[in-house]
C-alpha positions as MATLAB code, in Angstrom:
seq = 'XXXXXXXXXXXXXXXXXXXXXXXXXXXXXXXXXXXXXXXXXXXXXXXXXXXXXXXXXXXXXXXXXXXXXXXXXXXXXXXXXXXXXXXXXXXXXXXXXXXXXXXXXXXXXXXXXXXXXXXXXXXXXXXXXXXXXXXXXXXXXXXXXXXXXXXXXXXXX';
ca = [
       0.000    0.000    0.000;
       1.527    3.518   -0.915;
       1.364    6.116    1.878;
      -1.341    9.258    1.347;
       0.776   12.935    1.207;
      -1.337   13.304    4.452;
       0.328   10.432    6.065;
       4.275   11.340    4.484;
       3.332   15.057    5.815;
       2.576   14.255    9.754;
       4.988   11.542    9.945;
       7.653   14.576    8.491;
       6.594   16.252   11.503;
       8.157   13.876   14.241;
      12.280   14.395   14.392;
      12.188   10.596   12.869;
      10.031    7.837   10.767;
       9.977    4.307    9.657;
      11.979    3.600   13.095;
      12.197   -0.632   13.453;
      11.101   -2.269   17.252;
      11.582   -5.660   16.873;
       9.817   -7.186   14.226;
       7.064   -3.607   13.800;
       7.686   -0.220   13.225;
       6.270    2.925   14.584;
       5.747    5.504   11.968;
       7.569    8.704   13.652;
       9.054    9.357   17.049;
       8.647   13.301   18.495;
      10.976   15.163   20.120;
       9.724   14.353   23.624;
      10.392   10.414   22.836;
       6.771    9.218   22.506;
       5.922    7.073   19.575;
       3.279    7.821   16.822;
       1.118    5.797   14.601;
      -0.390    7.847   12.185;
      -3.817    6.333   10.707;
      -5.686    7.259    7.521;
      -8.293    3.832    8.188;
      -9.874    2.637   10.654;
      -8.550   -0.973   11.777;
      -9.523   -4.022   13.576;
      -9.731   -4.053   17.305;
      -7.075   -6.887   17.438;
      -4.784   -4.848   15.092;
      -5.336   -2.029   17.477;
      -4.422   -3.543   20.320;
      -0.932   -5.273   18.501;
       0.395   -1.906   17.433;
      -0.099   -0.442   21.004;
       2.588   -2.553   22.396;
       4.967   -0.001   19.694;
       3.723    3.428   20.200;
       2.240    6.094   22.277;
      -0.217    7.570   20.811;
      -2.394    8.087   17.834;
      -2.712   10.361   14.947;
      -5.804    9.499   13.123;
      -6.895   10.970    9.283;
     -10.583   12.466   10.493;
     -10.454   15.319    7.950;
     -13.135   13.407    5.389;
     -15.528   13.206    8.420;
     -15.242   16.420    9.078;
     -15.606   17.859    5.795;
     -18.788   15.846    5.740;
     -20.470   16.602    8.709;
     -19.948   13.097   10.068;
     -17.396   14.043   12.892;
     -19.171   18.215   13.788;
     -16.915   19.803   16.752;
     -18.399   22.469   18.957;
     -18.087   24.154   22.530;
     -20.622   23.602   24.956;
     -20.392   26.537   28.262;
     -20.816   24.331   30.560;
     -18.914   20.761   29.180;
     -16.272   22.014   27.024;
     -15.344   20.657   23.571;
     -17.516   17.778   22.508;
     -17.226   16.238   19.168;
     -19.615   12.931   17.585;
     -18.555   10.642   15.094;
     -21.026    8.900   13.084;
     -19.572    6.004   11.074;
     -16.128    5.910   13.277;
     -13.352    3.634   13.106;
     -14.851    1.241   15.909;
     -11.660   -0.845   15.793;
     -10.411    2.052   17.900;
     -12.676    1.199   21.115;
     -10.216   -0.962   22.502;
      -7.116    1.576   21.839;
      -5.591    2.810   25.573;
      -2.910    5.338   24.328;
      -3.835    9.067   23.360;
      -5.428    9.681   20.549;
      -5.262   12.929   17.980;
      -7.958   13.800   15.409;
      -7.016   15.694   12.264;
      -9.905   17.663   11.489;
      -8.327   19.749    8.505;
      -5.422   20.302    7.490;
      -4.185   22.533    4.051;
      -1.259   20.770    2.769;
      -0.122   24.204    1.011;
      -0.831   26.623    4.163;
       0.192   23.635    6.850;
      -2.932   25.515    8.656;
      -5.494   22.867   10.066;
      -6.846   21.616   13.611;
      -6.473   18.485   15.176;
      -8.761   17.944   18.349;
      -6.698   15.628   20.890;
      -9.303   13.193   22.452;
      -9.534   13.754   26.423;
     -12.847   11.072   27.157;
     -14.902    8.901   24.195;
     -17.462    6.557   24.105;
     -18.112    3.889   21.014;
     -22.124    2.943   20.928;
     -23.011    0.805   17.570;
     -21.876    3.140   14.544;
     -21.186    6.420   16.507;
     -18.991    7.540   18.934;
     -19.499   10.925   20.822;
     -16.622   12.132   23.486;
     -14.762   15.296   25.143;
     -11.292   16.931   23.582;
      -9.600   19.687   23.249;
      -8.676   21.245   19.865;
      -5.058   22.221   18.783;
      -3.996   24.260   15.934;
      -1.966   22.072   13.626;
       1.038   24.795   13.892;
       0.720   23.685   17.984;
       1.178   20.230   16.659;
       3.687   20.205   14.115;
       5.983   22.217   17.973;
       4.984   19.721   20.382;
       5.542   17.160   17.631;
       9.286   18.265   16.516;
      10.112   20.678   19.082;
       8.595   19.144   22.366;
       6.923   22.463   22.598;
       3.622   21.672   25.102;
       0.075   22.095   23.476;
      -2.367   24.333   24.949;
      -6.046   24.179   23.608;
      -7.469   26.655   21.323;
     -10.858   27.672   22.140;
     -12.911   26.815   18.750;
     -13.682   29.618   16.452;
     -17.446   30.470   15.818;
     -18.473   29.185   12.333;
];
């Protein structure tokens, strides 16, 4: 399978990709020494859980959703940042390590959000949870530079 642009550009973003542990690879380590596996498909639970044991977090390709209404974002006063999912990856119910939504993302600009995943919950087809949305210039700094993300507060629309 040949990688997306998407998936070459936020693996470029770690300080190095394609890095071997044992007999798997993680696709890019950051600055801070965490792992990523960046995701442009949803996977089975059991594939889920394998690749855990190799990284730290997850980077997943939402920005189709998004565009489509099938993942909306929005601030509630009084609970924060909730998103729903309709259609999600369920194979993704069973992951433990942090997970990262790219909501957009201009491959030209490099401007985009990402909305880190803070509490979810996977019922049938959707999944509805709490995050917190970063810009994707925060990301790309944490990501390369170790520089610590602080949520945006989301734009009205």
């Amino acid at each position: 399978m040949t990688e997306s642009g998407w998936h070459k550009e936020i693996k470029g973003w770690g300080v190095e990709s394609e890095v071997r542990i044992g007999n798997r690879r993680t696709d890019c380590y950051l600055r801070c020494g965490k792992r990523a596996e960046v995701q442009s498909r949803g996977l089975p639970p059991v594939e889920v859980m394998a690749r855990e044991a190799h990284t730290d977090l997850w980077i997943l390709n939402c920005r189709a959703a998004h565009r489509t209404n099938r993942l909306p974002v929005w601030e509630d006063p009084e609970l924060g940042c909730l998103f729903r999912w309709d259609h999600s990856w369920q194979g993704f119910a069973v992951a433990k390590r942090p997970v990262y939504l790219n909501l957009e993302l201009n491959m030209q600009t490099g401007k985009g959000r990402f909305l880190e995943v803070t509490a979810w919950t996977f019922d049938g087809y959707r999944t509805v949870g709490t995050g917190q949305v970063h810009t994707a210039a925060a990301m790309r700094s944490w990501m390369r530079y170790d520089i610590p993300l602080a949520a945006e507060k989301l734009a009205a629309r």
